[in-house]
mmCIF file of C-alpha atoms in Angstrom:
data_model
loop_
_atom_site.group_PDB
_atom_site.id
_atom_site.type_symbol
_atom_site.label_atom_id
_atom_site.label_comp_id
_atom_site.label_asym_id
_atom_site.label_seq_id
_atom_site.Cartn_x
_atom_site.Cartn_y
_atom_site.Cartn_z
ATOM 1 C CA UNK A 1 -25.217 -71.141 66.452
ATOM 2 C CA UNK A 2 -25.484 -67.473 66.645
ATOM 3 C CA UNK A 3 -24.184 -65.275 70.218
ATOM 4 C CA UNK A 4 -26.344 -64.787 73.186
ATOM 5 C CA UNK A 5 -27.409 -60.965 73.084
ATOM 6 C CA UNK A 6 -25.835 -58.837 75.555
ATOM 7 C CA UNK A 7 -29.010 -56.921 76.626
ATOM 8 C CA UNK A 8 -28.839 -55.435 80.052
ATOM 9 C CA UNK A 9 -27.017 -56.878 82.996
ATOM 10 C CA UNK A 10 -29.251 -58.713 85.348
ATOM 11 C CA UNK A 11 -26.850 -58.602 88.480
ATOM 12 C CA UNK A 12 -23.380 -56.870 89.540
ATOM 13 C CA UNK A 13 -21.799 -57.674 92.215
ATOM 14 C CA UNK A 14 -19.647 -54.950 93.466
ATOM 15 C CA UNK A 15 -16.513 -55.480 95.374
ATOM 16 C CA UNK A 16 -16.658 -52.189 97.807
ATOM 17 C CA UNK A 17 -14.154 -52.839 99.701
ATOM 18 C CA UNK A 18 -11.204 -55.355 100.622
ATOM 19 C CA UNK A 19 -11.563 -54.873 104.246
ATOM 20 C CA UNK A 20 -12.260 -57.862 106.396
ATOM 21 C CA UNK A 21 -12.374 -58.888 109.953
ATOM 22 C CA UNK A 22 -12.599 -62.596 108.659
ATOM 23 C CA UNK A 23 -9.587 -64.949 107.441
ATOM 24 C CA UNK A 24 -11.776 -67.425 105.393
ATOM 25 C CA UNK A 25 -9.490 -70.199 103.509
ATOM 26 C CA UNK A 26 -11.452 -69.955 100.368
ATOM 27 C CA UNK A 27 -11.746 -66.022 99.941
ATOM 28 C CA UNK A 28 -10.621 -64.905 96.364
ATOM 29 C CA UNK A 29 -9.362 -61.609 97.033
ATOM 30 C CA UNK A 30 -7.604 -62.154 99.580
ATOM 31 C CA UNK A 31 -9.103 -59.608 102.077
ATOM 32 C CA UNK A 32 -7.969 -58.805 105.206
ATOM 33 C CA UNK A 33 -6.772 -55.701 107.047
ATOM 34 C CA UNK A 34 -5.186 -53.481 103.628
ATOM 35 C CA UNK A 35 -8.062 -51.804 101.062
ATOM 36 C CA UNK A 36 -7.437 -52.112 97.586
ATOM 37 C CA UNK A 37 -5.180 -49.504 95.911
ATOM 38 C CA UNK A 38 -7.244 -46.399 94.589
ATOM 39 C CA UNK A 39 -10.312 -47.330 96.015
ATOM 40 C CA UNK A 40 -13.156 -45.468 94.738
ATOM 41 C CA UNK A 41 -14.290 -42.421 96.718
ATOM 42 C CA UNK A 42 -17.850 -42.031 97.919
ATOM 43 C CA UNK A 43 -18.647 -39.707 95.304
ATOM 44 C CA UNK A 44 -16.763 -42.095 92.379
ATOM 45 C CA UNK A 45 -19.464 -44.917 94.093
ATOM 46 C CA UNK A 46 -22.485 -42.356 93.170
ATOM 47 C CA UNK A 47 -20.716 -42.008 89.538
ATOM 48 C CA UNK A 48 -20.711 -45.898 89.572
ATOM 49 C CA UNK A 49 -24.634 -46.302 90.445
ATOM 50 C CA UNK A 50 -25.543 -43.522 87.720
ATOM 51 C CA UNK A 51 -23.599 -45.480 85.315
ATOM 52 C CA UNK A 52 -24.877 -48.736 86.088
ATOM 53 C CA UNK A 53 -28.266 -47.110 86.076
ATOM 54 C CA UNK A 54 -27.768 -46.102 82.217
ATOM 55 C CA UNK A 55 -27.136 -49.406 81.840
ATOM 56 C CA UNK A 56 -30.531 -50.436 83.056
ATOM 57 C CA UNK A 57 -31.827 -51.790 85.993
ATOM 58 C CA UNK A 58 -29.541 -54.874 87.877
ATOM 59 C CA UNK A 59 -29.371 -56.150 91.078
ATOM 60 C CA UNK A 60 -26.555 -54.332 92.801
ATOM 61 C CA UNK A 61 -24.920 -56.628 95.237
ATOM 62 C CA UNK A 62 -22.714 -55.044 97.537
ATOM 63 C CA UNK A 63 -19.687 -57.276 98.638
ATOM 64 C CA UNK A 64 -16.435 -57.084 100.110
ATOM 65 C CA UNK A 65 -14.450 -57.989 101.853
ATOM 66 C CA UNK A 66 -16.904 -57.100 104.425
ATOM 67 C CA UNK A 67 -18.960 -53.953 102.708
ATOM 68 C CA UNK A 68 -20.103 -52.829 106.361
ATOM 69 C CA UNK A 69 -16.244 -51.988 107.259
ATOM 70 C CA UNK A 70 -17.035 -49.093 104.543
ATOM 71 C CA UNK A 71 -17.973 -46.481 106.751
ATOM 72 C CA UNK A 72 -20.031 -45.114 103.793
ATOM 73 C CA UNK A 73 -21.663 -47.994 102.989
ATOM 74 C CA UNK A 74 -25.112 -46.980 104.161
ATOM 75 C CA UNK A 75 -25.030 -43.830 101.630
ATOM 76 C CA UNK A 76 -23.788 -46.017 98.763
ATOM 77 C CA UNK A 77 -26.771 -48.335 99.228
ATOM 78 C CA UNK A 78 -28.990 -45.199 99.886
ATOM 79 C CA UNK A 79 -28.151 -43.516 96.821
ATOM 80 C CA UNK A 80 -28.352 -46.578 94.740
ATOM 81 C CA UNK A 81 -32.183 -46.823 95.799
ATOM 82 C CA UNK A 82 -32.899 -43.589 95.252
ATOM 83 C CA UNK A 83 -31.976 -43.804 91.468
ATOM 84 C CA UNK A 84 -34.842 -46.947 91.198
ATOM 85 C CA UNK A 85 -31.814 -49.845 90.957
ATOM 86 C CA UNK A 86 -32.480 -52.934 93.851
ATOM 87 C CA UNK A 87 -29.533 -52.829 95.485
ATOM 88 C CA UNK A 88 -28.543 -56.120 97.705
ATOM 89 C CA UNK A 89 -25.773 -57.192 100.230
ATOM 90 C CA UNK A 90 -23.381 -60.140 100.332
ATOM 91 C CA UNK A 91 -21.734 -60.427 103.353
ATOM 92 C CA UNK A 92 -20.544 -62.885 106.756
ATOM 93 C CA UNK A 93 -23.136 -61.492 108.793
ATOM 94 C CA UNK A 94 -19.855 -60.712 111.386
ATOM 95 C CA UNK A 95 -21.035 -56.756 111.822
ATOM 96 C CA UNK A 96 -24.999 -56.850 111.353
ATOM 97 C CA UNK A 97 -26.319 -56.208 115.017
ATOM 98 C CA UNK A 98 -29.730 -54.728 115.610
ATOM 99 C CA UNK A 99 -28.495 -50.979 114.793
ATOM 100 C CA UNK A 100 -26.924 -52.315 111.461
ATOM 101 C CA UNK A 101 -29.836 -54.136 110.364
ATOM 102 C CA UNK A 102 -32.303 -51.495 111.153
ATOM 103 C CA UNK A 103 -29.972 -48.841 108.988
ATOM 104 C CA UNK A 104 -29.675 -51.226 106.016
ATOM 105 C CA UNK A 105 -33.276 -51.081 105.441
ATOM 106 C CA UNK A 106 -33.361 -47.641 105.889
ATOM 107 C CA UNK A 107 -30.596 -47.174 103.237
ATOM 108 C CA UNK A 108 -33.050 -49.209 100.973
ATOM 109 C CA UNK A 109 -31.193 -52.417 101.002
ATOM 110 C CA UNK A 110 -33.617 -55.266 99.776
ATOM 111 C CA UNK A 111 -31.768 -58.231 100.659
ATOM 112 C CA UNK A 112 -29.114 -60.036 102.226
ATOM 113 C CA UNK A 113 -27.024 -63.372 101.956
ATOM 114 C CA UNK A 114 -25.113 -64.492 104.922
ATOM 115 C CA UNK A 115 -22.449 -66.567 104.578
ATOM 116 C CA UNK A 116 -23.359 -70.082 106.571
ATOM 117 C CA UNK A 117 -21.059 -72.821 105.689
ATOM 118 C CA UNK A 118 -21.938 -75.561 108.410
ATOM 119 C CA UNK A 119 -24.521 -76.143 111.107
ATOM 120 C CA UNK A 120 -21.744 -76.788 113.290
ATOM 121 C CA UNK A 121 -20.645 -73.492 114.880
ATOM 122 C CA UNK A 122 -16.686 -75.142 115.298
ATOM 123 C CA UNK A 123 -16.353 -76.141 111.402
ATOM 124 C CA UNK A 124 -18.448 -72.650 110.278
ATOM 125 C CA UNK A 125 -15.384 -70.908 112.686
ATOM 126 C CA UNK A 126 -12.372 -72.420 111.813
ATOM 127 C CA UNK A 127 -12.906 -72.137 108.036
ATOM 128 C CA UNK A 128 -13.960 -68.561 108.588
ATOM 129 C CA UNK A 129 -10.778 -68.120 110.820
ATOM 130 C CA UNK A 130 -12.145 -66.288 113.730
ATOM 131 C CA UNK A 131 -14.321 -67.184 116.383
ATOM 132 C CA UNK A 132 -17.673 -66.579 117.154
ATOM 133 C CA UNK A 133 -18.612 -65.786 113.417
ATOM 134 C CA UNK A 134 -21.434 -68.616 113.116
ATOM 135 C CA UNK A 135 -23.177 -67.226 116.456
ATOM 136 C CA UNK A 136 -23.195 -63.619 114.854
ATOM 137 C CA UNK A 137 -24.568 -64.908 110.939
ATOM 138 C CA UNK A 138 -27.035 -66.081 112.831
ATOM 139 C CA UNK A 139 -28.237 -63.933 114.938
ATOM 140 C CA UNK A 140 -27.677 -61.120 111.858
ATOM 141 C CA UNK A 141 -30.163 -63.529 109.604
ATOM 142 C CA UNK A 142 -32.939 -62.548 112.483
ATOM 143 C CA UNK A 143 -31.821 -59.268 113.267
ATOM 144 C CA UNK A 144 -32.743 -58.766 108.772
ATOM 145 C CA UNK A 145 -35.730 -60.951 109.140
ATOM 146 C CA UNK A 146 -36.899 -58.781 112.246
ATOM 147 C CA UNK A 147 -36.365 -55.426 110.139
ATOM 148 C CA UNK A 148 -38.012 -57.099 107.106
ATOM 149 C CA UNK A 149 -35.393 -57.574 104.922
ATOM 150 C CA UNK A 150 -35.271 -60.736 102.765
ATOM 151 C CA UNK A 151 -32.289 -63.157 103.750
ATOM 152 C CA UNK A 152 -30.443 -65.766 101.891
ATOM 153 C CA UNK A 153 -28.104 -68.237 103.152
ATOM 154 C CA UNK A 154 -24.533 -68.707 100.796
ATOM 155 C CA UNK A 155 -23.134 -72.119 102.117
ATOM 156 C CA UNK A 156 -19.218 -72.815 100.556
ATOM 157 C CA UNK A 157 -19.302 -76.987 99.667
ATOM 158 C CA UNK A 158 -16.137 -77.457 101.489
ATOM 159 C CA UNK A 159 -16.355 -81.054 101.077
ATOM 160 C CA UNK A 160 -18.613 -83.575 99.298
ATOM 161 C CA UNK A 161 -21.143 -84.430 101.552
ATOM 162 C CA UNK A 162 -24.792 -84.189 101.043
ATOM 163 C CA UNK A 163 -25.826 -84.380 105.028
ATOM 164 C CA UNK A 164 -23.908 -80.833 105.838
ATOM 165 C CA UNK A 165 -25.881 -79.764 102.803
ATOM 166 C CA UNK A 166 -28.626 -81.156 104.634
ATOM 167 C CA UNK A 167 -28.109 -79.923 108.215
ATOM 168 C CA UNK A 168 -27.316 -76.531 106.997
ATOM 169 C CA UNK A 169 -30.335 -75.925 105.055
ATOM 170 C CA UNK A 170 -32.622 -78.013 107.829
ATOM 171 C CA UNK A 171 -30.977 -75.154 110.085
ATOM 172 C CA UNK A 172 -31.976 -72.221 107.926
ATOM 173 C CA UNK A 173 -35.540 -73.523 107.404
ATOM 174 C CA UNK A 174 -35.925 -73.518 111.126
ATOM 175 C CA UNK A 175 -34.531 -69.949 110.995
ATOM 176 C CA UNK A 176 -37.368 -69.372 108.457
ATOM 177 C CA UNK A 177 -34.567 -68.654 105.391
ATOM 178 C CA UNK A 178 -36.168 -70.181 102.127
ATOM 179 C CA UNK A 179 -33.494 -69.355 99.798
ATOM 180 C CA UNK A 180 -30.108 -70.584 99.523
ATOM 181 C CA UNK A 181 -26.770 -70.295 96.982
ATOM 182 C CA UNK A 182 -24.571 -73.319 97.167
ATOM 183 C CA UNK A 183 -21.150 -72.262 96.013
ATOM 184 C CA UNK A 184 -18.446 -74.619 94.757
ATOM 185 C CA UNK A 185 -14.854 -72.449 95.275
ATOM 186 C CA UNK A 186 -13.054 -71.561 92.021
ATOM 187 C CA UNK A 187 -9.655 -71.917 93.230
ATOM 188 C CA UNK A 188 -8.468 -68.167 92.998
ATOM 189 C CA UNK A 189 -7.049 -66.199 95.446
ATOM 190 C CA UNK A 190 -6.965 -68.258 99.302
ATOM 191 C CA UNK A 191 -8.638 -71.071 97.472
ATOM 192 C CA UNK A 192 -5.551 -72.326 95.682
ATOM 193 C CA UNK A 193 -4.326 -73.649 98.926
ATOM 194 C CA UNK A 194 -7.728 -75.672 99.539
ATOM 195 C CA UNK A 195 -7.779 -79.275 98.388
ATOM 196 C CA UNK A 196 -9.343 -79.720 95.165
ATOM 197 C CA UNK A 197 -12.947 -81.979 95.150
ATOM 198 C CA UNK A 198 -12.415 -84.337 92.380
ATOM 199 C CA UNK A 199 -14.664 -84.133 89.228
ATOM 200 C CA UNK A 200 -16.882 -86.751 89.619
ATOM 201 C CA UNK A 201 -17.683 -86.032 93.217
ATOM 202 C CA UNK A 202 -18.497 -82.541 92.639
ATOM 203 C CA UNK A 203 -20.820 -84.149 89.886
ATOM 204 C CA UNK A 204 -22.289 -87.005 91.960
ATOM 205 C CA UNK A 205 -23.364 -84.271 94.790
ATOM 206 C CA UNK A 206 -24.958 -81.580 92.557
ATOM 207 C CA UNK A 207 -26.829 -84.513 91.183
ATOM 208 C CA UNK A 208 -27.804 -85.863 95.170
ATOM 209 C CA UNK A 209 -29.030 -82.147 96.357
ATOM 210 C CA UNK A 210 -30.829 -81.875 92.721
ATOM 211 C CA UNK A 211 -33.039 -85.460 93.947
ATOM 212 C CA UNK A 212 -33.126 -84.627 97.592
ATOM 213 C CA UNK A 213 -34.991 -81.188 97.343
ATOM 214 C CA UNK A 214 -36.932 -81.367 94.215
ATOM 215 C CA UNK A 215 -40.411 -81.832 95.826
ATOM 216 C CA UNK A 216 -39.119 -78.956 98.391
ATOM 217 C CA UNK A 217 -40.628 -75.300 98.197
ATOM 218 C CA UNK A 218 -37.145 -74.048 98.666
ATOM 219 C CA UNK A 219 -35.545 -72.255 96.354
ATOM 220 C CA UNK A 220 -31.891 -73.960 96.237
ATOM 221 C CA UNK A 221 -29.310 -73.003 93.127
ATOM 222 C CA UNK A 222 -25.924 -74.577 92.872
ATOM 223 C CA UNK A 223 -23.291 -71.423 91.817
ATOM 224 C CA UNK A 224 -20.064 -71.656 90.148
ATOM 225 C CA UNK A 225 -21.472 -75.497 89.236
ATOM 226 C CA UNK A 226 -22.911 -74.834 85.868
ATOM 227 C CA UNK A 227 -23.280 -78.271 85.023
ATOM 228 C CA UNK A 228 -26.226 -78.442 87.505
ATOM 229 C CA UNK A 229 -28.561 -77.509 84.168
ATOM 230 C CA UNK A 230 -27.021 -80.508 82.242
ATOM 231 C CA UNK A 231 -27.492 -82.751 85.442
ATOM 232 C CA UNK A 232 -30.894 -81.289 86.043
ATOM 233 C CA UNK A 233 -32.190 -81.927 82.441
ATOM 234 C CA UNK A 234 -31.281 -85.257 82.844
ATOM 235 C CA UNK A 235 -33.343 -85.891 85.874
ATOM 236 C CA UNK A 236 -36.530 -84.077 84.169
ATOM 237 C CA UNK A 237 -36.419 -81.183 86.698
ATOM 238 C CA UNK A 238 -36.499 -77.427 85.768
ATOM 239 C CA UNK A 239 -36.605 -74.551 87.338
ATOM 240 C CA UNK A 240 -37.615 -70.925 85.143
ATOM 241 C CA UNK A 241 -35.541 -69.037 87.927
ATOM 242 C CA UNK A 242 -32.274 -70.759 87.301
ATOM 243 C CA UNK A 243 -31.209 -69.384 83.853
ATOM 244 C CA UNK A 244 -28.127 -70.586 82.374
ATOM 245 C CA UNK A 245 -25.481 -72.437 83.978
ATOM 246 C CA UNK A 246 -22.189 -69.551 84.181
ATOM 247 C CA UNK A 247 -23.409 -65.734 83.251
ATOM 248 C CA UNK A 248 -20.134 -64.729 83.430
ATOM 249 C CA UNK A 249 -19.987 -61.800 81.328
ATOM 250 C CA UNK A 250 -23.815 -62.397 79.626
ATOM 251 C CA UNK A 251 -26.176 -61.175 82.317
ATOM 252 C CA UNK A 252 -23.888 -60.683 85.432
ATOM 253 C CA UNK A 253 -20.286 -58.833 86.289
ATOM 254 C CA UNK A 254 -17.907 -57.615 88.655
ATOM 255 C CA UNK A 255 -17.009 -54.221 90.180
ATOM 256 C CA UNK A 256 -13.428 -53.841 91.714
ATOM 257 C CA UNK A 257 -12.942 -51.993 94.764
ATOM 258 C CA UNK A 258 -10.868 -49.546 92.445
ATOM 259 C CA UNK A 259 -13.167 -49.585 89.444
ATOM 260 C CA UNK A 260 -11.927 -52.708 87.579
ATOM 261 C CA UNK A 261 -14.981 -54.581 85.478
ATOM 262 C CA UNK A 262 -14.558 -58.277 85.409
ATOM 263 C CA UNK A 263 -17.389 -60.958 84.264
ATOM 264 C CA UNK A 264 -16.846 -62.632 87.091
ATOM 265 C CA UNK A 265 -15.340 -62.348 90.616
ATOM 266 C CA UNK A 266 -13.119 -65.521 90.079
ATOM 267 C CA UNK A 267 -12.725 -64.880 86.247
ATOM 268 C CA UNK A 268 -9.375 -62.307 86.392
ATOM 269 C CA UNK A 269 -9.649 -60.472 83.175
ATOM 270 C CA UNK A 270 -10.002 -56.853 83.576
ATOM 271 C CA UNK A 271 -12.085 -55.490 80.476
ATOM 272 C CA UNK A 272 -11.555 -51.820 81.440
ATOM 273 C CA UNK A 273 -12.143 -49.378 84.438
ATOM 274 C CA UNK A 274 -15.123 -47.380 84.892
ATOM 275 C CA UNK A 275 -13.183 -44.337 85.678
ATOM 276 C CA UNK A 276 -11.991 -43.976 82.314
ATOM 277 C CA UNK A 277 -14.742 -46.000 80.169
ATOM 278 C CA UNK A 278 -17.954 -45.470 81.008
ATOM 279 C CA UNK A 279 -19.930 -48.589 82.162
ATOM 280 C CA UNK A 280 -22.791 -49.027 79.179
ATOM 281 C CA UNK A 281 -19.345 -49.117 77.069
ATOM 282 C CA UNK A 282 -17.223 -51.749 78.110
ATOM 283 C CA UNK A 283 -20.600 -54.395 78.763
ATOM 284 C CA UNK A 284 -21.850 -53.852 75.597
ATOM 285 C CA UNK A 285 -18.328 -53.338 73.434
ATOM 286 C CA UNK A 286 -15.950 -55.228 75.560
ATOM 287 C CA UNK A 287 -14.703 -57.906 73.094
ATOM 288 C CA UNK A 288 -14.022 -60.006 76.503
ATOM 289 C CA UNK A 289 -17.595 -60.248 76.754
ATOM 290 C CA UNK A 290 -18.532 -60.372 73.102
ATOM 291 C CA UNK A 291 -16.402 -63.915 73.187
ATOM 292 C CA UNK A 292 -17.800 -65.046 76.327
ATOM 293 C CA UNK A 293 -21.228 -64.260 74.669
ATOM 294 C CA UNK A 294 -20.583 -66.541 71.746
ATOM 295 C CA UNK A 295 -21.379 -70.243 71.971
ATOM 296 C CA UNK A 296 -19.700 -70.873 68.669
ATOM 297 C CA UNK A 297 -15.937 -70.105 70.000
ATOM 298 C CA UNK A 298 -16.501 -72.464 72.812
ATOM 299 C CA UNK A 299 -13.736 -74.960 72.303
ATOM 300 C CA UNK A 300 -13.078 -79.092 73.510
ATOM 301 C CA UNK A 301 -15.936 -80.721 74.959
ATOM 302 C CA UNK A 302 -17.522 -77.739 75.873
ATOM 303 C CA UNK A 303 -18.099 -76.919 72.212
ATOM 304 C CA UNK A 304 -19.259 -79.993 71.004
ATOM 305 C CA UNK A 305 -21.515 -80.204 74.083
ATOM 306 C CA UNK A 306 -25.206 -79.915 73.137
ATOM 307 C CA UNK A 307 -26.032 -78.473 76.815
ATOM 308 C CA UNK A 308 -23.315 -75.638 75.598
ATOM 309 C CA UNK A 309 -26.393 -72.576 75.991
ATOM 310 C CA UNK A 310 -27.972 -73.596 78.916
ATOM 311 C CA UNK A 311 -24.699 -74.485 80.574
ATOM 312 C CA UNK A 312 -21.628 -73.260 79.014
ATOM 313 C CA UNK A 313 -18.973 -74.603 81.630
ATOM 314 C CA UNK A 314 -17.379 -72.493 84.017
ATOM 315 C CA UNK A 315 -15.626 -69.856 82.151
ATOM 316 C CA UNK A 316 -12.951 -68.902 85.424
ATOM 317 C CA UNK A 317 -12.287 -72.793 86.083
ATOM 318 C CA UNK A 318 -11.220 -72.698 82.096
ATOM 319 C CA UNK A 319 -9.479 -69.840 82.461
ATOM 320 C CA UNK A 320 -7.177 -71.029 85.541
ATOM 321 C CA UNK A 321 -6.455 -73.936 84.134
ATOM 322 C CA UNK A 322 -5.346 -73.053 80.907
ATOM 323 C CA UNK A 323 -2.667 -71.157 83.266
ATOM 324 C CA UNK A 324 -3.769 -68.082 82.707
ATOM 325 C CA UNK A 325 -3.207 -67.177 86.260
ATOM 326 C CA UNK A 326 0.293 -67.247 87.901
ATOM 327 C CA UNK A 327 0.303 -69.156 91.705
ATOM 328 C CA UNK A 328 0.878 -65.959 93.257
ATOM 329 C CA UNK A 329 -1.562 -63.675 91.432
ATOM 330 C CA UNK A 330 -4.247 -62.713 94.070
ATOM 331 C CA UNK A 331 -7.690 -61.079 92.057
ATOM 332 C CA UNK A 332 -7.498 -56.990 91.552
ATOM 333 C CA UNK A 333 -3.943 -56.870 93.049
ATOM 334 C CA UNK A 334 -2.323 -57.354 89.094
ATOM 335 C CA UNK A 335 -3.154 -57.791 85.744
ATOM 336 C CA UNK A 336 -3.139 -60.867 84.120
ATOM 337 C CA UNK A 337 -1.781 -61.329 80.989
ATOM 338 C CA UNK A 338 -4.979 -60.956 78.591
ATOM 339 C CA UNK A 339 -3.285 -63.069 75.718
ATOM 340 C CA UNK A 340 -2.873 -66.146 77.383
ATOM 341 C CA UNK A 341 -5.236 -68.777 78.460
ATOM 342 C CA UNK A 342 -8.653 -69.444 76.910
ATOM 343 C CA UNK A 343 -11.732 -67.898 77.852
ATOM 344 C CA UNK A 344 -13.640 -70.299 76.083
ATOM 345 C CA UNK A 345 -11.610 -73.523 76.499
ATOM 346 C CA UNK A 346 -13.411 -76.557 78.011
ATOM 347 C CA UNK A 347 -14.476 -76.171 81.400
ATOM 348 C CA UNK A 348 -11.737 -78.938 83.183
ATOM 349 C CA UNK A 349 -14.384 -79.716 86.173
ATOM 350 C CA UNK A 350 -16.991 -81.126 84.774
ATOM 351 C CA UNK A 351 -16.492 -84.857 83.631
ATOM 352 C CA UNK A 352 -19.362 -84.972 81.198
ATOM 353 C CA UNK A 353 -18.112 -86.794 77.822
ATOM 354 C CA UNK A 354 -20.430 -85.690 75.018
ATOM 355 C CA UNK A 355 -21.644 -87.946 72.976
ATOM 356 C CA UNK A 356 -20.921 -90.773 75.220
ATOM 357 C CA UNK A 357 -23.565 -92.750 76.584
ATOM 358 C CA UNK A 358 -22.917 -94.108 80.724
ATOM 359 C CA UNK A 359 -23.011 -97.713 81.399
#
């Protein structure tokens, strides 16, 4: 089976900053009150955009941390409009007050997803670690949908249960939010401490919110899940907006605060640094990419899988638990050790046998 082609990148999401008013369990770099060491300057951001934007054309997302603690944040997103590339936020929603809103679509920005992790303000709070933070994601969500920017809501499974799936998503239809990223936490960073979901429940649920909104309008993608194609296949549903399972490193990467390239946010391999390798370069020459781009060196079940191109397994869950990562490494703050673990092992979440049939 031959590689996937590199092509462009279809989406970047771009760590900005470290800074973070927030203390969420699950957060995989760790952010807090400290930015990241070398941080790029405003006018190493600009470099950044015109790189990407020889590249091609991705979505830009611009994360954190919290990106609006980046005083220049607005100028970042400005410029990145100007040169023709859709540039997109990620954030908590903690800072986005009338004012903010109203500048973020003046800087261009096209979208944003708000973090929303429970319907229940106490359980949304105490995971995010401060109070007060579900009251302000959603008043930011209509504060963007007053200025016209699109919204999105990121929920973070923290256990498996379909009904907070449920009551989140019956909250942000009332809120008029039609798209929504469910996220299943790679334990990296904070999320080591969090108590693992066992295989087979994280499979039973992704197959639960697959049957319970697939007559709904609403556009609804598991993340970091991508056995959700396998599962989906299975139950005859398809959808030509999910593409393939983990992109890691095929049409989507990660931008350090200090100008790291990753494929993924939770996958810690650095492949180079824009300030010394132009962009263009390290996606389309990395050899870190060139294997993750290969179906044939997928190894265990994940190789003999015949889902293997539309799903691939989660390349960071592989990674971590081959031990590539030590306990105390936290994301950008050291360099893992690029010769050990196995970027292509079998994904250790998913408890798919192939070649087996269920009874």
């Amino acid at each position: 089976m031959k590689g996937i082609s590199s092509g462009a990148p279809r989406i970047i999401s771009w760590n900005i900053t470290l800074r973070c008013p927030l203390k969420c369990a699950h957060c995989y770099v760790d952010a807090g009150d400290r930015e990241a060491e070398q941080a790029l300057s405003t006018e190493e951001a600009f470099d950044v955009i015109d790189q990407i934007r020889a590249a091609g054309k991705p979505v830009v997302v611009l994360s954190g941390g919290e990106p609006l603690l980046r005083e220049d944040v607005y100028d970042i997103a400005a410029y990145g409009t100007s040169r023709g590339l859709r540039m997109v936020m990620g954030t908590s929603g903690f800072l986005i007050d009338r004012e903010a809103a109203s500048r973020l679509r003046e800087a261009g920005i096209r979208a944003v997803a708000i973090s929303l992790d429970s319907a229940d303000p106490q359980v949304h709070d105490a995971f995010r670690g401060v109070g007060g933070v579900w009251e302000r994601a959603v008043q930011a969500l209509r504060h963007c949908q007053d200025e016209g920017i699109g919204v999105q809501i990121n929920m973070s499974i923290m256990q498996p249960a379909i009904k907070e799936i449920e009551r989140v998503i019956r909250l942000g239809t009332s809120l008029g939010v039609r798209d929504y990223q469910l996220f299943f936490p790679v334990p990296t960073g904070r999320a080591r401490e969090m108590g693992p979901i066992r295989p087979q429940e994280y499979e039973d649920l992704i197959r639960q919110v697959l049957i319970r909104f697939r007559d709904n309008d609403l556009n609804i993608r598991p993340t970091c899940a991508p056995q959700f194609r396998r599962i989906a296949s299975d139950l005859g549903i398809s959808n030509s907006d999910w593409g393939r399972g983990c992109i890691a490193g095929i049409s989507y990467c990660r931008i350090y605060a200090n100008g790291d390239v990753t494929p993924c946010p939770y996958l810690p391999v650095r492949v180079g640094n824009i300030r010394n390798t132009p962009f263009s370069e390290l996606w389309e020459r990395s050899p870190v990419f060139a294997a993750l781009r290969d179906n044939d060196k997928l190894t265990g079940k994940c190789g003999r899988c015949s889902f293997r191109r539309d799903c691939g397994g989660c390349r960071a869950r592989a990674y971590n638990h081959a031990g590539s990562v030590s306990p105390g490494w936290c994301d950008g703050l050291a360099e893992p050790d690029l010769l050990k673990g196995d970027l292509c092992s079998e994904d250790p979440f998913c408890p798919y046998e192939p070649g087996v049939v269920a009874q």
